[in-house]
């Protein structure tokens, strides 16, 4: 391992996880640097493109990598069927009117024209036509103007613009350009076939302005014809955006031709490490830029080095050592204590710059806000810092679609030096062994590490409090504080004599009140002059067997661990080297604890309670809280107690969090339902929850104001005989009475998700998720498809 001074100050080694029992071993010499091409994901973009991708700041829980906001919601418009019918009716109506006009069936059609032209141009009478050539020319121009007004009116009445926008412009280029080109060609054909009155009116107007002699020149005539053709195509070119299409075509053609390499831009891009250049470390920035562009760095390296720079900014000596390491080893500087630079396999998408892991996407459901539908859903330390409670029946996907992606994300962030993760569950379900630094297989003789029941502390009172919470925290009629007192009265004297806490067999003998063990401890205390501890032991002897004595219950619970399968575990003394949760205080470790749930279910629950109690105690006592620490319990059944709920509530203030999964909320004592749901900031209900669980989530998520529309149909009564006859005919044809709709719009307060909706309307593979950041920003409960 080559820590480059980044982790050595905290006392880490390369070959062994540091423990409080002894000094850490010395780090071996740095390995030979042999960079290999890396990518953020097997099927993802390169590191350079990954760094350049935008990550806009959005609401909590939005997958920010490459996020594109959804277009604004459009009001409900006319249906496509109605639009097509309207267009057809307007076209047919226009053709009918134009036919009636051309055939003289519309009365007084020439009256407006005769009012503004000389009378000698026309024959007498209302229906008299043109007498002179001037009258005929005026009639031609008049008909052209009326034709234009007719087309405009039919277009407005038929909503032609909407159907063009929806079905032609909405499909984008090149369809838009081709469609408008076809329309322009059809218009040219109709114009030059004189089906559309345009050419003759234009020629008449030009002659009236410039004189008829202008047409003696064939060149002028050709120019006028060309202008008419261009004038017909001009609106189609505007609608089809031909100019933009041509420019885009030219741009793509130019891009296909390789250009000479351009000079460096004025503003450095993300892969050029602008923060280092601004700090004056240009050489280090150039070295890392070369590493990125040649593919010798992955996303974990980038995140790790950025974090190292941010941490070392306030420590000049550490920053100098890191700069030297970067110049010497490039992207392999400031490695994780394990020496790993990535996981062997990733199952979901991660973005280490934001610390997010994508677990799914929001469905197009009315419960989800319009802006969130279709967007990605992600979790990150800012959300996990408020803790997350997930509830769902077996097979709902809690482990595969939530727990494992979160553990994988935290493991990657641990490699980047920004987090530590402790995952507790059944063996093999939380990731492969090579993804963790420490794997504790309780009950497996081949396990390299065992577990410290006392959490690495040397204080008897602290050890007794945590151990009591794990042993009898779920016993409702027993006060855990009395149990802690009993344990302290035995742990303190034993440690005073032996220098360490008792192992499981010795502690069981003391709790059972074994006479030989108690007498031997009393004699050793007297011989060593430990009078205060001797008084503690005598007090325990007097209280033994009294009313409400928690000793027998503690003895029965510790007996669950005094089994042959656990004989190599939980040892104490100089020869024992158990793993302690206190190693998570300063080190970005990846730890997995496998529990023997099948063979020893009750012992597994006891150990899970103990791990949870130790975790809340250790994280609360941390002095350096720069490292995010997260506990993941794959099954928290019968694990949560009143004290641990209070501990979970304090995690967000110490840069720590917990992820707990339950099959049902009833796996927690009923008196703690409200307290637990109020302690966590993120809640997740998987498909298949019961209505009882759904009711609790509905209460947590509360209500919102919605606008409702109520439509009532009232019968229409006619007073006139003719109207009654029409209504009777309509009822005879349709079979329904004539009614009138009365619409009432109201604002009412309704549950965001009701208990029945959570129980019956969440599809398989989906979940309803609400999140809260450590700063207190909320996001409403969203229906999420777990496709991460």
PDB file of C-alpha atoms in Angstrom, residues 386-503:
ATOM      1  CA  UNK A 386     -30.841  11.061   7.836  1.00  0.00           C
ATOM      2  CA  UNK A 387     -31.131   7.222   7.825  1.00  0.00           C
ATOM      3  CA  UNK A 388     -33.450   5.162   5.643  1.00  0.00           C
ATOM      4  CA  UNK A 389     -36.116   2.654   6.649  1.00  0.00           C
ATOM      5  CA  UNK A 390     -37.296   0.230   3.949  1.00  0.00           C
ATOM      6  CA  UNK A 391     -40.297  -2.041   4.510  1.00  0.00           C
ATOM      7  CA  UNK A 392     -41.457  -4.800   2.208  1.00  0.00           C
ATOM      8  CA  UNK A 393     -42.304  -8.508   2.219  1.00  0.00           C
ATOM      9  CA  UNK A 394     -39.735 -11.176   1.301  1.00  0.00           C
ATOM     10  CA  UNK A 395     -39.037 -11.166  -2.425  1.00  0.00           C
ATOM     11  CA  UNK A 396     -39.932  -7.488  -2.904  1.00  0.00           C
ATOM     12  CA  UNK A 397     -36.333  -6.650  -3.848  1.00  0.00           C
ATOM     13  CA  UNK A 398     -35.031  -4.932  -0.713  1.00  0.00           C
ATOM     14  CA  UNK A 399     -31.680  -6.707  -0.757  1.00  0.00           C
ATOM     15  CA  UNK A 400     -31.002  -6.881  -4.493  1.00  0.00           C
ATOM     16  CA  UNK A 401     -32.414  -3.504  -5.563  1.00  0.00           C
ATOM     17  CA  UNK A 402     -31.681  -1.317  -2.554  1.00  0.00           C
ATOM     18  CA  UNK A 403     -29.253  -2.745  -0.017  1.00  0.00           C
ATOM     19  CA  UNK A 404     -26.644  -4.114  -2.398  1.00  0.00           C
ATOM     20  CA  UNK A 405     -26.504  -0.968  -4.607  1.00  0.00           C
ATOM     21  CA  UNK A 406     -26.103   1.212  -1.507  1.00  0.00           C
ATOM     22  CA  UNK A 407     -23.361  -1.025  -0.100  1.00  0.00           C
ATOM     23  CA  UNK A 408     -21.597  -1.006  -3.472  1.00  0.00           C
ATOM     24  CA  UNK A 409     -21.779   2.789  -3.622  1.00  0.00           C
ATOM     25  CA  UNK A 410     -20.421   3.183  -0.100  1.00  0.00           C
ATOM     26  CA  UNK A 411     -17.620   0.721  -0.897  1.00  0.00           C
ATOM     27  CA  UNK A 412     -16.597   2.852  -3.892  1.00  0.00           C
ATOM     28  CA  UNK A 413     -16.711   5.980  -1.774  1.00  0.00           C
ATOM     29  CA  UNK A 414     -14.583   4.216   0.836  1.00  0.00           C
ATOM     30  CA  UNK A 415     -11.980   3.566  -1.881  1.00  0.00           C
ATOM     31  CA  UNK A 416     -12.139   7.301  -2.563  1.00  0.00           C
ATOM     32  CA  UNK A 417     -11.448   7.998   1.120  1.00  0.00           C
ATOM     33  CA  UNK A 418     -14.798   9.678   1.770  1.00  0.00           C
ATOM     34  CA  UNK A 419     -16.842   7.035   3.621  1.00  0.00           C
ATOM     35  CA  UNK A 420     -16.788   3.891   5.721  1.00  0.00           C
ATOM     36  CA  UNK A 421     -19.421   1.176   5.499  1.00  0.00           C
ATOM     37  CA  UNK A 422     -20.488  -1.609   7.858  1.00  0.00           C
ATOM     38  CA  UNK A 423     -22.845  -4.107   6.197  1.00  0.00           C
ATOM     39  CA  UNK A 424     -24.593  -6.759   8.298  1.00  0.00           C
ATOM     40  CA  UNK A 425     -26.611  -9.581   6.795  1.00  0.00           C
ATOM     41  CA  UNK A 426     -26.636 -13.144   5.570  1.00  0.00           C
ATOM     42  CA  UNK A 427     -23.488 -14.412   3.910  1.00  0.00           C
ATOM     43  CA  UNK A 428     -22.988 -13.656   0.224  1.00  0.00           C
ATOM     44  CA  UNK A 429     -25.976 -11.322  -0.206  1.00  0.00           C
ATOM     45  CA  UNK A 430     -24.178  -8.017   0.307  1.00  0.00           C
ATOM     46  CA  UNK A 431     -21.390  -8.397  -2.219  1.00  0.00           C
ATOM     47  CA  UNK A 432     -18.309 -10.528  -2.913  1.00  0.00           C
ATOM     48  CA  UNK A 433     -15.500 -10.862  -0.407  1.00  0.00           C
ATOM     49  CA  UNK A 434     -13.029  -8.917  -2.555  1.00  0.00           C
ATOM     50  CA  UNK A 435     -15.263  -5.842  -2.272  1.00  0.00           C
ATOM     51  CA  UNK A 436     -14.540  -5.581   1.483  1.00  0.00           C
ATOM     52  CA  UNK A 437     -11.483  -5.002   3.613  1.00  0.00           C
ATOM     53  CA  UNK A 438     -12.812  -7.007   6.572  1.00  0.00           C
ATOM     54  CA  UNK A 439     -15.214  -9.946   6.420  1.00  0.00           C
ATOM     55  CA  UNK A 440     -16.395 -11.324   9.766  1.00  0.00           C
ATOM     56  CA  UNK A 441     -18.161 -14.674   9.380  1.00  0.00           C
ATOM     57  CA  UNK A 442     -19.573 -15.396  12.794  1.00  0.00           C
ATOM     58  CA  UNK A 443     -19.881 -19.117  13.312  1.00  0.00           C
ATOM     59  CA  UNK A 444     -17.530 -19.991  10.446  1.00  0.00           C
ATOM     60  CA  UNK A 445     -14.229 -21.511  11.639  1.00  0.00           C
ATOM     61  CA  UNK A 446     -12.529 -20.279   8.454  1.00  0.00           C
ATOM     62  CA  UNK A 447     -13.234 -16.638   9.301  1.00  0.00           C
ATOM     63  CA  UNK A 448     -10.081 -14.547   9.568  1.00  0.00           C
ATOM     64  CA  UNK A 449     -11.673 -12.009  11.910  1.00  0.00           C
ATOM     65  CA  UNK A 450     -13.897 -12.397  14.939  1.00  0.00           C
ATOM     66  CA  UNK A 451     -16.068  -9.823  16.696  1.00  0.00           C
ATOM     67  CA  UNK A 452     -15.486  -7.671  19.769  1.00  0.00           C
ATOM     68  CA  UNK A 453     -18.548  -7.832  22.043  1.00  0.00           C
ATOM     69  CA  UNK A 454     -17.394  -4.751  23.936  1.00  0.00           C
ATOM     70  CA  UNK A 455     -16.864  -2.450  20.957  1.00  0.00           C
ATOM     71  CA  UNK A 456     -13.163  -1.836  21.638  1.00  0.00           C
ATOM     72  CA  UNK A 457     -13.768   0.260  24.738  1.00  0.00           C
ATOM     73  CA  UNK A 458     -11.838  -0.010  28.005  1.00  0.00           C
ATOM     74  CA  UNK A 459     -14.498   1.682  30.134  1.00  0.00           C
ATOM     75  CA  UNK A 460     -16.566  -0.930  32.046  1.00  0.00           C
ATOM     76  CA  UNK A 461     -19.608   1.312  32.286  1.00  0.00           C
ATOM     77  CA  UNK A 462     -19.601   2.072  28.555  1.00  0.00           C
ATOM     78  CA  UNK A 463     -19.064  -1.578  27.673  1.00  0.00           C
ATOM     79  CA  UNK A 464     -21.836  -2.641  30.050  1.00  0.00           C
ATOM     80  CA  UNK A 465     -24.319  -0.135  28.595  1.00  0.00           C
ATOM     81  CA  UNK A 466     -23.759  -1.234  25.008  1.00  0.00           C
ATOM     82  CA  UNK A 467     -23.727  -4.947  25.864  1.00  0.00           C
ATOM     83  CA  UNK A 468     -26.909  -4.653  27.905  1.00  0.00           C
ATOM     84  CA  UNK A 469     -28.668  -2.967  24.980  1.00  0.00           C
ATOM     85  CA  UNK A 470     -27.704  -5.857  22.733  1.00  0.00           C
ATOM     86  CA  UNK A 471     -28.615  -8.573  25.207  1.00  0.00           C
ATOM     87  CA  UNK A 472     -31.929  -7.410  26.687  1.00  0.00           C
ATOM     88  CA  UNK A 473     -32.841  -4.260  24.744  1.00  0.00           C
ATOM     89  CA  UNK A 474     -35.857  -6.026  23.233  1.00  0.00           C
ATOM     90  CA  UNK A 475     -37.216  -7.190  26.610  1.00  0.00           C
ATOM     91  CA  UNK A 476     -39.992  -4.704  27.294  1.00  0.00           C
ATOM     92  CA  UNK A 477     -40.444  -5.496  31.006  1.00  0.00           C
ATOM     93  CA  UNK A 478     -36.744  -5.101  31.787  1.00  0.00           C
ATOM     94  CA  UNK A 479     -34.968  -1.783  32.173  1.00  0.00           C
ATOM     95  CA  UNK A 480     -31.733  -1.881  30.195  1.00  0.00           C
ATOM     96  CA  UNK A 481     -30.168   0.562  32.661  1.00  0.00           C
ATOM     97  CA  UNK A 482     -30.528  -1.983  35.495  1.00  0.00           C
ATOM     98  CA  UNK A 483     -29.040  -4.631  33.226  1.00  0.00           C
ATOM     99  CA  UNK A 484     -26.120  -2.312  32.461  1.00  0.00           C
ATOM    100  CA  UNK A 485     -25.551  -1.800  36.185  1.00  0.00           C
ATOM    101  CA  UNK A 486     -25.404  -5.558  36.751  1.00  0.00           C
ATOM    102  CA  UNK A 487     -22.930  -6.011  33.912  1.00  0.00           C
ATOM    103  CA  UNK A 488     -20.775  -3.111  35.122  1.00  0.00           C
ATOM    104  CA  UNK A 489     -20.596  -4.690  38.601  1.00  0.00           C
ATOM    105  CA  UNK A 490     -19.012  -7.755  36.991  1.00  0.00           C
ATOM    106  CA  UNK A 491     -17.021  -6.310  34.077  1.00  0.00           C
ATOM    107  CA  UNK A 492     -15.192  -3.729  36.171  1.00  0.00           C
ATOM    108  CA  UNK A 493     -13.837  -6.180  38.791  1.00  0.00           C
ATOM    109  CA  UNK A 494     -12.922  -8.730  36.143  1.00  0.00           C
ATOM    110  CA  UNK A 495     -10.960  -6.182  34.106  1.00  0.00           C
ATOM    111  CA  UNK A 496      -9.225  -4.883  37.215  1.00  0.00           C
ATOM    112  CA  UNK A 497      -7.881  -8.383  37.899  1.00  0.00           C
ATOM    113  CA  UNK A 498      -7.213  -9.724  34.387  1.00  0.00           C
ATOM    114  CA  UNK A 499      -6.594  -6.532  32.405  1.00  0.00           C
ATOM    115  CA  UNK A 500      -9.338  -7.321  29.894  1.00  0.00           C
ATOM    116  CA  UNK A 501     -13.039  -8.035  29.849  1.00  0.00           C
ATOM    117  CA  UNK A 502     -14.300 -11.619  30.299  1.00  0.00           C
ATOM    118  CA  UNK A 503     -15.006 -13.912  27.401  1.00  0.00           C
TER     119      UNK A 503
END
